[in-house]
Amino acid sequence: MNQHARTISLTVNGHAVTAAVAPRTHLADFLREQRLLTGTHLGCEHGVCGACTILIDGEPARSCITYAVACDGRSVTTVEGLDADPLAAELRDAFSAEHGLQCGFCTPGMLVAARDVVQRLPDADDAAVRVAMSGNLCRCTGYVGIVNAIRRVLDARKPRPE
Ligand code: FES
Ligand code: FES
């Protein structure tokens, strides 16, 4: 460990964590290498692809451009922390049903971002979903299955007419 390592205390997936991190360590490396939470993927490592999307205090963030030391006192949730989340479960089922993944590399970030979109934009049409998800790149699917999966969850949550 770097002699300039700093001790941080944060919550990761509901668990209190205290750890020493080098100031330059980004949150994704901290999660993957020190917490062994490898569900957070690294693609571009410069804030473009969205593969590393996690939640900080409930808001989506790119863990590759967030310093771990900046998360002192914060609450971080990775895709593993959404295992028991009902909305994440709906989205996982919908991604499977609608072929919203192929290699799956983008999928953890897609699920985290999609969950935020469903919560924030319950009336989104497909065009709005595409705009809202435009910070997450997928090299396999062509996006149709991903949009259809989110559409399926949005539609299922709409109140049904009497
Ligand atoms: S790995 Fe973080 S945005 Fe691409
Ligand atoms: S499923 Fe392969 S990158 Fe999206």
mmCIF file with all atom_site columns, C-alpha atoms and ligand atoms in Angstrom:
data_model
loop_
_atom_site.group_PDB
_atom_site.id
_atom_site.type_symbol
_atom_site.label_atom_id
_atom_site.label_alt_id
_atom_site.label_comp_id
_atom_site.label_asym_id
_atom_site.label_entity_id
_atom_site.label_seq_id
_atom_site.pdbx_PDB_ins_code
_atom_site.Cartn_x
_atom_site.Cartn_y
_atom_site.Cartn_z
_atom_site.occupancy
_atom_site.B_iso_or_equiv
_atom_site.pdbx_formal_charge
_atom_site.auth_seq_id
_atom_site.auth_comp_id
_atom_site.auth_asym_id
_atom_site.auth_atom_id
_atom_site.pdbx_PDB_model_num
ATOM   1   C  CA  . MET A 1 1   ? 0.000   0.000   0.000   1.00 0.00 ? 1   MET A CA  1
ATOM   2   C  CA  . ASN A 1 2   ? 1.119   3.447   -0.914  1.00 0.00 ? 2   ASN A CA  1
ATOM   3   C  CA  . GLN A 1 3   ? 2.664   5.345   2.036   1.00 0.00 ? 3   GLN A CA  1
ATOM   4   C  CA  . HIS A 1 4   ? 0.178   8.127   1.381   1.00 0.00 ? 4   HIS A CA  1
ATOM   5   C  CA  . ALA A 1 5   ? -2.809  5.766   1.752   1.00 0.00 ? 5   ALA A CA  1
ATOM   6   C  CA  . ARG A 1 6   ? -5.771  7.232   3.504   1.00 0.00 ? 6   ARG A CA  1
ATOM   7   C  CA  . THR A 1 7   ? -8.302  5.481   5.662   1.00 0.00 ? 7   THR A CA  1
ATOM   8   C  CA  . ILE A 1 8   ? -11.888 5.810   4.543   1.00 0.00 ? 8   ILE A CA  1
ATOM   9   C  CA  . SER A 1 9   ? -15.124 4.600   6.105   1.00 0.00 ? 9   SER A CA  1
ATOM   10  C  CA  . LEU A 1 10  ? -18.118 4.040   3.902   1.00 0.00 ? 10  LEU A CA  1
ATOM   11  C  CA  . THR A 1 11  ? -21.054 1.732   3.412   1.00 0.00 ? 11  THR A CA  1
ATOM   12  C  CA  . VAL A 1 12  ? -20.821 -0.792  0.593   1.00 0.00 ? 12  VAL A CA  1
ATOM   13  C  CA  . ASN A 1 13  ? -23.980 -2.718  -0.195  1.00 0.00 ? 13  ASN A CA  1
ATOM   14  C  CA  . GLY A 1 14  ? -25.287 -2.054  3.297   1.00 0.00 ? 14  GLY A CA  1
ATOM   15  C  CA  . HIS A 1 15  ? -22.111 -3.115  5.097   1.00 0.00 ? 15  HIS A CA  1
ATOM   16  C  CA  . ALA A 1 16  ? -19.884 -0.685  6.995   1.00 0.00 ? 16  ALA A CA  1
ATOM   17  C  CA  . VAL A 1 17  ? -16.383 -0.793  5.536   1.00 0.00 ? 17  VAL A CA  1
ATOM   18  C  CA  . THR A 1 18  ? -13.164 0.840   6.720   1.00 0.00 ? 18  THR A CA  1
ATOM   19  C  CA  . ALA A 1 19  ? -10.220 0.557   4.373   1.00 0.00 ? 19  ALA A CA  1
ATOM   20  C  CA  . ALA A 1 20  ? -6.897  2.121   3.463   1.00 0.00 ? 20  ALA A CA  1
ATOM   21  C  CA  . VAL A 1 21  ? -6.756  3.388   -0.115  1.00 0.00 ? 21  VAL A CA  1
ATOM   22  C  CA  . ALA A 1 22  ? -4.218  5.252   -2.166  1.00 0.00 ? 22  ALA A CA  1
ATOM   23  C  CA  . PRO A 1 23  ? -5.498  8.702   -3.093  1.00 0.00 ? 23  PRO A CA  1
ATOM   24  C  CA  . ARG A 1 24  ? -5.379  7.884   -6.807  1.00 0.00 ? 24  ARG A CA  1
ATOM   25  C  CA  . THR A 1 25  ? -7.392  4.642   -6.509  1.00 0.00 ? 25  THR A CA  1
ATOM   26  C  CA  . HIS A 1 26  ? -10.676 4.960   -8.300  1.00 0.00 ? 26  HIS A CA  1
ATOM   27  C  CA  . LEU A 1 27  ? -13.834 3.553   -6.818  1.00 0.00 ? 27  LEU A CA  1
ATOM   28  C  CA  . ALA A 1 28  ? -14.164 0.761   -9.385  1.00 0.00 ? 28  ALA A CA  1
ATOM   29  C  CA  . ASP A 1 29  ? -10.689 -0.585  -8.596  1.00 0.00 ? 29  ASP A CA  1
ATOM   30  C  CA  . PHE A 1 30  ? -11.438 -0.301  -4.885  1.00 0.00 ? 30  PHE A CA  1
ATOM   31  C  CA  . LEU A 1 31  ? -14.684 -2.249  -5.299  1.00 0.00 ? 31  LEU A CA  1
ATOM   32  C  CA  . ARG A 1 32  ? -13.228 -4.887  -7.580  1.00 0.00 ? 32  ARG A CA  1
ATOM   33  C  CA  . GLU A 1 33  ? -9.784  -5.377  -6.060  1.00 0.00 ? 33  GLU A CA  1
ATOM   34  C  CA  . GLN A 1 34  ? -10.264 -4.635  -2.371  1.00 0.00 ? 34  GLN A CA  1
ATOM   35  C  CA  . ARG A 1 35  ? -13.916 -5.640  -1.924  1.00 0.00 ? 35  ARG A CA  1
ATOM   36  C  CA  . LEU A 1 36  ? -13.883 -8.359  -4.637  1.00 0.00 ? 36  LEU A CA  1
ATOM   37  C  CA  . LEU A 1 37  ? -17.124 -6.984  -6.062  1.00 0.00 ? 37  LEU A CA  1
ATOM   38  C  CA  . THR A 1 38  ? -16.355 -7.803  -9.674  1.00 0.00 ? 38  THR A CA  1
ATOM   39  C  CA  . GLY A 1 39  ? -19.900 -7.206  -10.897 1.00 0.00 ? 39  GLY A CA  1
ATOM   40  C  CA  . THR A 1 40  ? -18.811 -3.629  -11.527 1.00 0.00 ? 40  THR A CA  1
ATOM   41  C  CA  . HIS A 1 41  ? -17.148 -3.780  -14.933 1.00 0.00 ? 41  HIS A CA  1
ATOM   42  C  CA  . LEU A 1 42  ? -14.489 -1.539  -16.399 1.00 0.00 ? 42  LEU A CA  1
ATOM   43  C  CA  . GLY A 1 43  ? -14.621 -0.713  -20.091 1.00 0.00 ? 43  GLY A CA  1
ATOM   44  C  CA  . CYS A 1 44  ? -13.249 2.664   -21.093 1.00 0.00 ? 44  CYS A CA  1
ATOM   45  C  CA  . GLU A 1 45  ? -12.017 3.838   -17.670 1.00 0.00 ? 45  GLU A CA  1
ATOM   46  C  CA  . HIS A 1 46  ? -12.601 7.430   -18.641 1.00 0.00 ? 46  HIS A CA  1
ATOM   47  C  CA  . GLY A 1 47  ? -16.271 8.035   -17.985 1.00 0.00 ? 47  GLY A CA  1
ATOM   48  C  CA  . VAL A 1 48  ? -17.716 7.263   -21.404 1.00 0.00 ? 48  VAL A CA  1
ATOM   49  C  CA  . CYS A 1 49  ? -19.109 3.721   -21.581 1.00 0.00 ? 49  CYS A CA  1
ATOM   50  C  CA  . GLY A 1 50  ? -21.133 3.409   -18.374 1.00 0.00 ? 50  GLY A CA  1
ATOM   51  C  CA  . ALA A 1 51  ? -20.040 -0.180  -17.677 1.00 0.00 ? 51  ALA A CA  1
ATOM   52  C  CA  . CYS A 1 52  ? -18.821 0.870   -14.223 1.00 0.00 ? 52  CYS A CA  1
ATOM   53  C  CA  . THR A 1 53  ? -22.080 2.559   -13.149 1.00 0.00 ? 53  THR A CA  1
ATOM   54  C  CA  . ILE A 1 54  ? -22.880 2.136   -9.465  1.00 0.00 ? 54  ILE A CA  1
ATOM   55  C  CA  . LEU A 1 55  ? -24.995 4.104   -6.974  1.00 0.00 ? 55  LEU A CA  1
ATOM   56  C  CA  . ILE A 1 56  ? -23.549 6.647   -4.555  1.00 0.00 ? 56  ILE A CA  1
ATOM   57  C  CA  . ASP A 1 57  ? -26.101 7.685   -1.977  1.00 0.00 ? 57  ASP A CA  1
ATOM   58  C  CA  . GLY A 1 58  ? -28.717 6.285   -4.348  1.00 0.00 ? 58  GLY A CA  1
ATOM   59  C  CA  . GLU A 1 59  ? -27.616 8.268   -7.404  1.00 0.00 ? 59  GLU A CA  1
ATOM   60  C  CA  . PRO A 1 60  ? -25.970 6.638   -10.417 1.00 0.00 ? 60  PRO A CA  1
ATOM   61  C  CA  . ALA A 1 61  ? -22.298 7.485   -10.793 1.00 0.00 ? 61  ALA A CA  1
ATOM   62  C  CA  . ARG A 1 62  ? -19.348 6.293   -12.833 1.00 0.00 ? 62  ARG A CA  1
ATOM   63  C  CA  . SER A 1 63  ? -17.004 4.504   -10.492 1.00 0.00 ? 63  SER A CA  1
ATOM   64  C  CA  . CYS A 1 64  ? -14.031 4.764   -12.892 1.00 0.00 ? 64  CYS A CA  1
ATOM   65  C  CA  . ILE A 1 65  ? -13.900 8.544   -12.548 1.00 0.00 ? 65  ILE A CA  1
ATOM   66  C  CA  . THR A 1 66  ? -14.757 8.694   -8.846  1.00 0.00 ? 66  THR A CA  1
ATOM   67  C  CA  . TYR A 1 67  ? -11.898 8.539   -6.382  1.00 0.00 ? 67  TYR A CA  1
ATOM   68  C  CA  . ALA A 1 68  ? -12.461 6.041   -3.614  1.00 0.00 ? 68  ALA A CA  1
ATOM   69  C  CA  . VAL A 1 69  ? -11.287 8.625   -1.070  1.00 0.00 ? 69  VAL A CA  1
ATOM   70  C  CA  . ALA A 1 70  ? -14.130 10.889  -2.248  1.00 0.00 ? 70  ALA A CA  1
ATOM   71  C  CA  . CYS A 1 71  ? -16.584 8.251   -1.011  1.00 0.00 ? 71  CYS A CA  1
ATOM   72  C  CA  . ASP A 1 72  ? -15.587 8.592   2.633   1.00 0.00 ? 72  ASP A CA  1
ATOM   73  C  CA  . GLY A 1 73  ? -18.849 8.677   4.574   1.00 0.00 ? 73  GLY A CA  1
ATOM   74  C  CA  . ARG A 1 74  ? -20.975 7.791   1.552   1.00 0.00 ? 74  ARG A CA  1
ATOM   75  C  CA  . SER A 1 75  ? -23.160 4.820   0.762   1.00 0.00 ? 75  SER A CA  1
ATOM   76  C  CA  . VAL A 1 76  ? -22.147 2.842   -2.325  1.00 0.00 ? 76  VAL A CA  1
ATOM   77  C  CA  . THR A 1 77  ? -24.331 0.223   -3.959  1.00 0.00 ? 77  THR A CA  1
ATOM   78  C  CA  . THR A 1 78  ? -23.067 -2.087  -6.682  1.00 0.00 ? 78  THR A CA  1
ATOM   79  C  CA  . VAL A 1 79  ? -25.044 -4.452  -8.857  1.00 0.00 ? 79  VAL A CA  1
ATOM   80  C  CA  . GLU A 1 80  ? -24.413 -7.159  -6.243  1.00 0.00 ? 80  GLU A CA  1
ATOM   81  C  CA  . GLY A 1 81  ? -26.151 -4.948  -3.688  1.00 0.00 ? 81  GLY A CA  1
ATOM   82  C  CA  . LEU A 1 82  ? -29.278 -5.012  -5.838  1.00 0.00 ? 82  LEU A CA  1
ATOM   83  C  CA  . ASP A 1 83  ? -29.635 -8.805  -5.683  1.00 0.00 ? 83  ASP A CA  1
ATOM   84  C  CA  . ALA A 1 84  ? -32.692 -8.576  -3.431  1.00 0.00 ? 84  ALA A CA  1
ATOM   85  C  CA  . ASP A 1 85  ? -34.056 -5.355  -4.884  1.00 0.00 ? 85  ASP A CA  1
ATOM   86  C  CA  . PRO A 1 86  ? -37.505 -6.006  -6.411  1.00 0.00 ? 86  PRO A CA  1
ATOM   87  C  CA  . LEU A 1 87  ? -37.104 -3.503  -9.248  1.00 0.00 ? 87  LEU A CA  1
ATOM   88  C  CA  . ALA A 1 88  ? -33.676 -4.842  -10.161 1.00 0.00 ? 88  ALA A CA  1
ATOM   89  C  CA  . ALA A 1 89  ? -35.201 -8.346  -10.203 1.00 0.00 ? 89  ALA A CA  1
ATOM   90  C  CA  . GLU A 1 90  ? -37.922 -7.142  -12.593 1.00 0.00 ? 90  GLU A CA  1
ATOM   91  C  CA  . LEU A 1 91  ? -35.282 -5.625  -14.832 1.00 0.00 ? 91  LEU A CA  1
ATOM   92  C  CA  . ARG A 1 92  ? -33.109 -8.756  -14.811 1.00 0.00 ? 92  ARG A CA  1
ATOM   93  C  CA  . ASP A 1 93  ? -36.099 -10.850 -15.876 1.00 0.00 ? 93  ASP A CA  1
ATOM   94  C  CA  . ALA A 1 94  ? -37.035 -8.320  -18.555 1.00 0.00 ? 94  ALA A CA  1
ATOM   95  C  CA  . PHE A 1 95  ? -33.465 -8.158  -19.922 1.00 0.00 ? 95  PHE A CA  1
ATOM   96  C  CA  . SER A 1 96  ? -33.518 -11.958 -20.223 1.00 0.00 ? 96  SER A CA  1
ATOM   97  C  CA  . ALA A 1 97  ? -36.965 -12.064 -21.803 1.00 0.00 ? 97  ALA A CA  1
ATOM   98  C  CA  . GLU A 1 98  ? -36.230 -9.292  -24.298 1.00 0.00 ? 98  GLU A CA  1
ATOM   99  C  CA  . HIS A 1 99  ? -32.684 -10.383 -25.182 1.00 0.00 ? 99  HIS A CA  1
ATOM   100 C  CA  . GLY A 1 100 ? -31.283 -7.208  -23.657 1.00 0.00 ? 100 GLY A CA  1
ATOM   101 C  CA  . LEU A 1 101 ? -27.836 -8.752  -23.357 1.00 0.00 ? 101 LEU A CA  1
ATOM   102 C  CA  . GLN A 1 102 ? -25.444 -10.878 -25.323 1.00 0.00 ? 102 GLN A CA  1
ATOM   103 C  CA  . CYS A 1 103 ? -21.920 -10.923 -23.869 1.00 0.00 ? 103 CYS A CA  1
ATOM   104 C  CA  . GLY A 1 104 ? -23.202 -9.248  -20.703 1.00 0.00 ? 104 GLY A CA  1
ATOM   105 C  CA  . PHE A 1 105 ? -20.251 -6.935  -20.249 1.00 0.00 ? 105 PHE A CA  1
ATOM   106 C  CA  . CYS A 1 106 ? -22.379 -3.796  -20.236 1.00 0.00 ? 106 CYS A CA  1
ATOM   107 C  CA  . THR A 1 107 ? -25.226 -5.399  -18.291 1.00 0.00 ? 107 THR A CA  1
ATOM   108 C  CA  . PRO A 1 108 ? -24.357 -4.494  -14.668 1.00 0.00 ? 108 PRO A CA  1
ATOM   109 C  CA  . GLY A 1 109 ? -24.089 -0.822  -15.604 1.00 0.00 ? 109 GLY A CA  1
ATOM   110 C  CA  . MET A 1 110 ? -27.203 -1.092  -17.771 1.00 0.00 ? 110 MET A CA  1
ATOM   111 C  CA  . LEU A 1 111 ? -29.214 -2.554  -14.898 1.00 0.00 ? 111 LEU A CA  1
ATOM   112 C  CA  . VAL A 1 112 ? -28.113 0.141   -12.454 1.00 0.00 ? 112 VAL A CA  1
ATOM   113 C  CA  . ALA A 1 113 ? -28.882 2.898   -14.973 1.00 0.00 ? 113 ALA A CA  1
ATOM   114 C  CA  . ALA A 1 114 ? -32.155 1.312   -16.094 1.00 0.00 ? 114 ALA A CA  1
ATOM   115 C  CA  . ARG A 1 115 ? -33.365 1.021   -12.508 1.00 0.00 ? 115 ARG A CA  1
ATOM   116 C  CA  . ASP A 1 116 ? -32.768 4.748   -12.091 1.00 0.00 ? 116 ASP A CA  1
ATOM   117 C  CA  . VAL A 1 117 ? -34.613 5.509   -15.346 1.00 0.00 ? 117 VAL A CA  1
ATOM   118 C  CA  . VAL A 1 118 ? -37.640 3.432   -14.315 1.00 0.00 ? 118 VAL A CA  1
ATOM   119 C  CA  . GLN A 1 119 ? -37.777 5.246   -10.983 1.00 0.00 ? 119 GLN A CA  1
ATOM   120 C  CA  . ARG A 1 120 ? -37.273 8.752   -12.370 1.00 0.00 ? 120 ARG A CA  1
ATOM   121 C  CA  . LEU A 1 121 ? -39.166 8.549   -15.657 1.00 0.00 ? 121 LEU A CA  1
ATOM   122 C  CA  . PRO A 1 122 ? -42.228 6.351   -15.197 1.00 0.00 ? 122 PRO A CA  1
ATOM   123 C  CA  . ASP A 1 123 ? -43.921 7.899   -18.258 1.00 0.00 ? 123 ASP A CA  1
ATOM   124 C  CA  . ALA A 1 124 ? -40.918 7.701   -20.577 1.00 0.00 ? 124 ALA A CA  1
ATOM   125 C  CA  . ASP A 1 125 ? -41.567 6.654   -24.157 1.00 0.00 ? 125 ASP A CA  1
ATOM   126 C  CA  . ASP A 1 126 ? -38.971 4.682   -26.085 1.00 0.00 ? 126 ASP A CA  1
ATOM   127 C  CA  . ALA A 1 127 ? -37.244 7.824   -27.345 1.00 0.00 ? 127 ALA A CA  1
ATOM   128 C  CA  . ALA A 1 128 ? -36.938 9.166   -23.799 1.00 0.00 ? 128 ALA A CA  1
ATOM   129 C  CA  . VAL A 1 129 ? -35.590 5.817   -22.623 1.00 0.00 ? 129 VAL A CA  1
ATOM   130 C  CA  . ARG A 1 130 ? -32.941 5.935   -25.334 1.00 0.00 ? 130 ARG A CA  1
ATOM   131 C  CA  . VAL A 1 131 ? -31.893 9.446   -24.314 1.00 0.00 ? 131 VAL A CA  1
ATOM   132 C  CA  . ALA A 1 132 ? -31.847 8.544   -20.618 1.00 0.00 ? 132 ALA A CA  1
ATOM   133 C  CA  . MET A 1 133 ? -29.762 5.435   -21.307 1.00 0.00 ? 133 MET A CA  1
ATOM   134 C  CA  . SER A 1 134 ? -27.429 7.135   -23.775 1.00 0.00 ? 134 SER A CA  1
ATOM   135 C  CA  . GLY A 1 135 ? -24.587 7.213   -21.255 1.00 0.00 ? 135 GLY A CA  1
ATOM   136 C  CA  . ASN A 1 136 ? -24.395 3.421   -21.301 1.00 0.00 ? 136 ASN A CA  1
ATOM   137 C  CA  . LEU A 1 137 ? -22.830 1.803   -24.340 1.00 0.00 ? 137 LEU A CA  1
ATOM   138 C  CA  . CYS A 1 138 ? -23.389 -1.726  -25.605 1.00 0.00 ? 138 CYS A CA  1
ATOM   139 C  CA  . ARG A 1 139 ? -21.307 -3.242  -28.376 1.00 0.00 ? 139 ARG A CA  1
ATOM   140 C  CA  . CYS A 1 140 ? -23.525 -6.295  -28.895 1.00 0.00 ? 140 CYS A CA  1
ATOM   141 C  CA  . THR A 1 141 ? -27.258 -5.795  -28.817 1.00 0.00 ? 141 THR A CA  1
ATOM   142 C  CA  . GLY A 1 142 ? -28.017 -2.767  -30.969 1.00 0.00 ? 142 GLY A CA  1
ATOM   143 C  CA  . TYR A 1 143 ? -30.008 -1.505  -27.971 1.00 0.00 ? 143 TYR A CA  1
ATOM   144 C  CA  . VAL A 1 144 ? -33.438 -2.683  -29.193 1.00 0.00 ? 144 VAL A CA  1
ATOM   145 C  CA  . GLY A 1 145 ? -33.630 -5.468  -26.623 1.00 0.00 ? 145 GLY A CA  1
ATOM   146 C  CA  . ILE A 1 146 ? -32.438 -3.149  -23.866 1.00 0.00 ? 146 ILE A CA  1
ATOM   147 C  CA  . VAL A 1 147 ? -35.079 -0.527  -24.687 1.00 0.00 ? 147 VAL A CA  1
ATOM   148 C  CA  . ASN A 1 148 ? -37.744 -3.229  -24.951 1.00 0.00 ? 148 ASN A CA  1
ATOM   149 C  CA  . ALA A 1 149 ? -36.733 -4.616  -21.558 1.00 0.00 ? 149 ALA A CA  1
ATOM   150 C  CA  . ILE A 1 150 ? -37.053 -1.219  -19.910 1.00 0.00 ? 150 ILE A CA  1
ATOM   151 C  CA  . ARG A 1 151 ? -40.325 -0.658  -21.793 1.00 0.00 ? 151 ARG A CA  1
ATOM   152 C  CA  . ARG A 1 152 ? -41.634 -3.970  -20.426 1.00 0.00 ? 152 ARG A CA  1
ATOM   153 C  CA  . VAL A 1 153 ? -40.873 -2.931  -16.838 1.00 0.00 ? 153 VAL A CA  1
ATOM   154 C  CA  . LEU A 1 154 ? -42.287 0.574   -17.292 1.00 0.00 ? 154 LEU A CA  1
ATOM   155 C  CA  . ASP A 1 155 ? -45.493 -0.837  -18.794 1.00 0.00 ? 155 ASP A CA  1
ATOM   156 C  CA  . ALA A 1 156 ? -45.857 -3.454  -16.060 1.00 0.00 ? 156 ALA A CA  1
ATOM   157 C  CA  . ARG A 1 157 ? -45.704 -0.745  -13.423 1.00 0.00 ? 157 ARG A CA  1
ATOM   158 C  CA  . LYS A 1 158 ? -48.355 1.467   -14.978 1.00 0.00 ? 158 LYS A CA  1
ATOM   159 C  CA  . PRO A 1 159 ? -51.701 1.443   -13.186 1.00 0.00 ? 159 PRO A CA  1
ATOM   160 C  CA  . ARG A 1 160 ? -54.186 -0.716  -15.089 1.00 0.00 ? 160 ARG A CA  1
ATOM   161 C  CA  . PRO A 1 161 ? -57.503 0.800   -16.171 1.00 0.00 ? 161 PRO A CA  1
ATOM   162 C  CA  . GLU A 1 162 ? -60.505 -0.352  -14.114 1.00 0.00 ? 162 GLU A CA  1
HETATM 163 S  S1  . FES B 2 .   ? -15.450 2.191   -17.378 1.00 0.00 ? 1   FES B S1  1
HETATM 164 FE FE1 . FES B 2 .   ? -16.353 3.862   -16.363 1.00 0.00 ? 1   FES B FE1 1
HETATM 165 S  S2  . FES B 2 .   ? -17.472 4.888   -17.893 1.00 0.00 ? 1   FES B S2  1
HETATM 166 FE FE2 . FES B 2 .   ? -16.401 3.314   -18.966 1.00 0.00 ? 1   FES B FE2 1
HETATM 167 S  S1  . FES B 2 .   ? -24.201 -7.224  -24.197 1.00 0.00 ? 2   FES B S1  1
HETATM 168 FE FE1 . FES B 2 .   ? -22.132 -7.142  -24.890 1.00 0.00 ? 2   FES B FE1 1
HETATM 169 S  S2  . FES B 2 .   ? -21.582 -5.076  -24.581 1.00 0.00 ? 2   FES B S2  1
HETATM 170 FE FE2 . FES B 2 .   ? -23.696 -5.110  -24.138 1.00 0.00 ? 2   FES B FE2 1
#
